[in-house]
Amino acid sequence: MNISALNQLRLGDAGGAITIEKEIEAQSLGLAQSDFRLEYVNRLNLARLYRKCGELGLAERYYSEAFDTTSGVRPVTDLIYVNVTRAILYGEQG
């Protein structure tokens, strides 16, 4: 997680952390050349933050966006991570 966003989260301000990560998302969309590493990490961070806040639909959306950046080039360990993460999220959704 971005160090500033992580600090906000540790201070108990998940909303502030989301705001920082959303700013990063907006800036990444404006880059002349997309950076899949930045997009992957940012989307994972947003998914984790939304999950922590109980916004499971948004968490699912951002997990999907993150995992889509590596679709087709994942090693087995990443496939396991994707499936475990989705199973946990779906379990929380009921």
PDB file of C-alpha atoms in Angstrom:
ATOM      1  CA  MET A   1       0.000   0.000   0.000  1.00  0.00           C
ATOM      2  CA  ASN A   2       1.154   3.528  -0.661  1.00  0.00           C
ATOM      3  CA  ILE A   3       2.976   4.664   2.483  1.00  0.00           C
ATOM      4  CA  SER A   4       0.698   7.693   2.945  1.00  0.00           C
ATOM      5  CA  ALA A   5      -2.412   5.563   2.523  1.00  0.00           C
ATOM      6  CA  LEU A   6      -1.019   2.975   4.924  1.00  0.00           C
ATOM      7  CA  ASN A   7      -0.374   5.713   7.474  1.00  0.00           C
ATOM      8  CA  GLN A   8      -3.969   6.925   7.153  1.00  0.00           C
ATOM      9  CA  LEU A   9      -5.214   3.374   7.636  1.00  0.00           C
ATOM     10  CA  ARG A  10      -3.044   2.890  10.723  1.00  0.00           C
ATOM     11  CA  LEU A  11      -4.441   6.141  12.115  1.00  0.00           C
ATOM     12  CA  GLY A  12      -7.908   4.660  11.721  1.00  0.00           C
ATOM     13  CA  ASP A  13      -8.834   6.706   8.651  1.00  0.00           C
ATOM     14  CA  ALA A  14      -9.710   4.100   6.029  1.00  0.00           C
ATOM     15  CA  GLY A  15     -11.598   6.755   4.066  1.00  0.00           C
ATOM     16  CA  GLY A  16      -8.469   8.882   3.867  1.00  0.00           C
ATOM     17  CA  ALA A  17      -6.493   5.860   2.683  1.00  0.00           C
ATOM     18  CA  ILE A  18      -9.076   5.200  -0.030  1.00  0.00           C
ATOM     19  CA  THR A  19      -8.896   8.844  -1.121  1.00  0.00           C
ATOM     20  CA  ILE A  20      -5.123   8.612  -1.570  1.00  0.00           C
ATOM     21  CA  GLU A  21      -5.364   5.357  -3.523  1.00  0.00           C
ATOM     22  CA  LYS A  22      -8.176   6.794  -5.689  1.00  0.00           C
ATOM     23  CA  GLU A  23      -5.926   9.774  -6.496  1.00  0.00           C
ATOM     24  CA  ILE A  24      -3.206   7.346  -7.560  1.00  0.00           C
ATOM     25  CA  GLU A  25      -5.763   5.492  -9.687  1.00  0.00           C
ATOM     26  CA  ALA A  26      -6.839   8.735 -11.406  1.00  0.00           C
ATOM     27  CA  GLN A  27      -3.242   9.735 -12.092  1.00  0.00           C
ATOM     28  CA  SER A  28      -2.370   6.290 -13.440  1.00  0.00           C
ATOM     29  CA  LEU A  29      -5.251   6.498 -15.911  1.00  0.00           C
ATOM     30  CA  GLY A  30      -3.781   9.745 -17.244  1.00  0.00           C
ATOM     31  CA  LEU A  31      -0.354   8.331 -18.013  1.00  0.00           C
ATOM     32  CA  ALA A  32       0.725   8.419 -21.651  1.00  0.00           C
ATOM     33  CA  GLN A  33       1.782   4.782 -21.339  1.00  0.00           C
ATOM     34  CA  SER A  34      -0.011   2.521 -18.877  1.00  0.00           C
ATOM     35  CA  ASP A  35       2.018   0.878 -16.135  1.00  0.00           C
ATOM     36  CA  PHE A  36       0.525  -2.535 -15.405  1.00  0.00           C
ATOM     37  CA  ARG A  37       2.572  -2.891 -12.204  1.00  0.00           C
ATOM     38  CA  LEU A  38       1.189   0.357 -10.805  1.00  0.00           C
ATOM     39  CA  GLU A  39      -2.340  -0.581 -11.860  1.00  0.00           C
ATOM     40  CA  TYR A  40      -2.027  -4.047 -10.283  1.00  0.00           C
ATOM     41  CA  VAL A  41      -0.758  -2.778  -6.928  1.00  0.00           C
ATOM     42  CA  ASN A  42      -3.168   0.163  -6.807  1.00  0.00           C
ATOM     43  CA  ARG A  43      -6.200  -2.010  -7.605  1.00  0.00           C
ATOM     44  CA  LEU A  44      -5.160  -4.572  -4.996  1.00  0.00           C
ATOM     45  CA  ASN A  45      -4.770  -1.813  -2.425  1.00  0.00           C
ATOM     46  CA  LEU A  46      -8.219  -0.421  -3.223  1.00  0.00           C
ATOM     47  CA  ALA A  47      -9.741  -3.912  -3.073  1.00  0.00           C
ATOM     48  CA  ARG A  48      -8.200  -4.555   0.337  1.00  0.00           C
ATOM     49  CA  LEU A  49      -9.322  -1.182   1.662  1.00  0.00           C
ATOM     50  CA  TYR A  50     -12.878  -1.622   0.423  1.00  0.00           C
ATOM     51  CA  ARG A  51     -12.960  -5.131   1.877  1.00  0.00           C
ATOM     52  CA  LYS A  52     -11.795  -3.762   5.225  1.00  0.00           C
ATOM     53  CA  CYS A  53     -14.617  -1.189   5.084  1.00  0.00           C
ATOM     54  CA  GLY A  54     -17.194  -3.876   4.282  1.00  0.00           C
ATOM     55  CA  GLU A  55     -17.731  -2.628   0.724  1.00  0.00           C
ATOM     56  CA  LEU A  56     -17.508  -6.134  -0.706  1.00  0.00           C
ATOM     57  CA  GLY A  57     -18.944  -5.309  -4.138  1.00  0.00           C
ATOM     58  CA  LEU A  58     -16.290  -2.651  -4.687  1.00  0.00           C
ATOM     59  CA  ALA A  59     -13.644  -4.989  -3.288  1.00  0.00           C
ATOM     60  CA  GLU A  60     -14.664  -7.636  -5.816  1.00  0.00           C
ATOM     61  CA  ARG A  61     -14.524  -5.095  -8.649  1.00  0.00           C
ATOM     62  CA  TYR A  62     -11.013  -3.951  -7.760  1.00  0.00           C
ATOM     63  CA  TYR A  63      -9.725  -7.500  -7.180  1.00  0.00           C
ATOM     64  CA  SER A  64     -11.023  -8.380 -10.653  1.00  0.00           C
ATOM     65  CA  GLU A  65      -9.364  -5.324 -12.202  1.00  0.00           C
ATOM     66  CA  ALA A  66      -6.074  -6.183 -10.496  1.00  0.00           C
ATOM     67  CA  PHE A  67      -6.171  -9.827 -11.508  1.00  0.00           C
ATOM     68  CA  ASP A  68      -7.146  -8.915 -15.086  1.00  0.00           C
ATOM     69  CA  THR A  69      -3.814  -7.085 -15.489  1.00  0.00           C
ATOM     70  CA  THR A  70      -1.968 -10.407 -15.165  1.00  0.00           C
ATOM     71  CA  SER A  71      -4.439 -12.653 -16.968  1.00  0.00           C
ATOM     72  CA  GLY A  72      -2.667 -15.223 -19.126  1.00  0.00           C
ATOM     73  CA  VAL A  73       0.786 -14.698 -17.613  1.00  0.00           C
ATOM     74  CA  ARG A  74       0.292 -15.969 -14.074  1.00  0.00           C
ATOM     75  CA  PRO A  75       2.507 -18.577 -12.482  1.00  0.00           C
ATOM     76  CA  VAL A  76       0.773 -21.300 -10.478  1.00  0.00           C
ATOM     77  CA  THR A  77       1.337 -19.445  -7.195  1.00  0.00           C
ATOM     78  CA  ASP A  78      -0.542 -16.409  -8.538  1.00  0.00           C
ATOM     79  CA  LEU A  79      -3.418 -18.623  -9.648  1.00  0.00           C
ATOM     80  CA  ILE A  80      -3.624 -20.015  -6.134  1.00  0.00           C
ATOM     81  CA  TYR A  81      -3.585 -16.485  -4.660  1.00  0.00           C
ATOM     82  CA  VAL A  82      -6.340 -15.317  -7.042  1.00  0.00           C
ATOM     83  CA  ASN A  83      -8.568 -18.265  -6.185  1.00  0.00           C
ATOM     84  CA  VAL A  84      -7.983 -18.117  -2.423  1.00  0.00           C
ATOM     85  CA  THR A  85      -8.620 -14.362  -2.401  1.00  0.00           C
ATOM     86  CA  ARG A  86     -11.869 -14.772  -4.325  1.00  0.00           C
ATOM     87  CA  ALA A  87     -12.979 -17.666  -2.102  1.00  0.00           C
ATOM     88  CA  ILE A  88     -12.430 -15.575   1.026  1.00  0.00           C
ATOM     89  CA  LEU A  89     -14.271 -12.607  -0.478  1.00  0.00           C
ATOM     90  CA  TYR A  90     -17.209 -14.758  -1.654  1.00  0.00           C
ATOM     91  CA  GLY A  91     -17.342 -16.375   1.789  1.00  0.00           C
ATOM     92  CA  GLU A  92     -17.622 -12.940   3.376  1.00  0.00           C
ATOM     93  CA  GLN A  93     -20.389 -12.004   0.957  1.00  0.00           C
ATOM     94  CA  GLY A  94     -22.399 -14.966   2.141  1.00  0.00           C
TER      95      GLY A  94
END
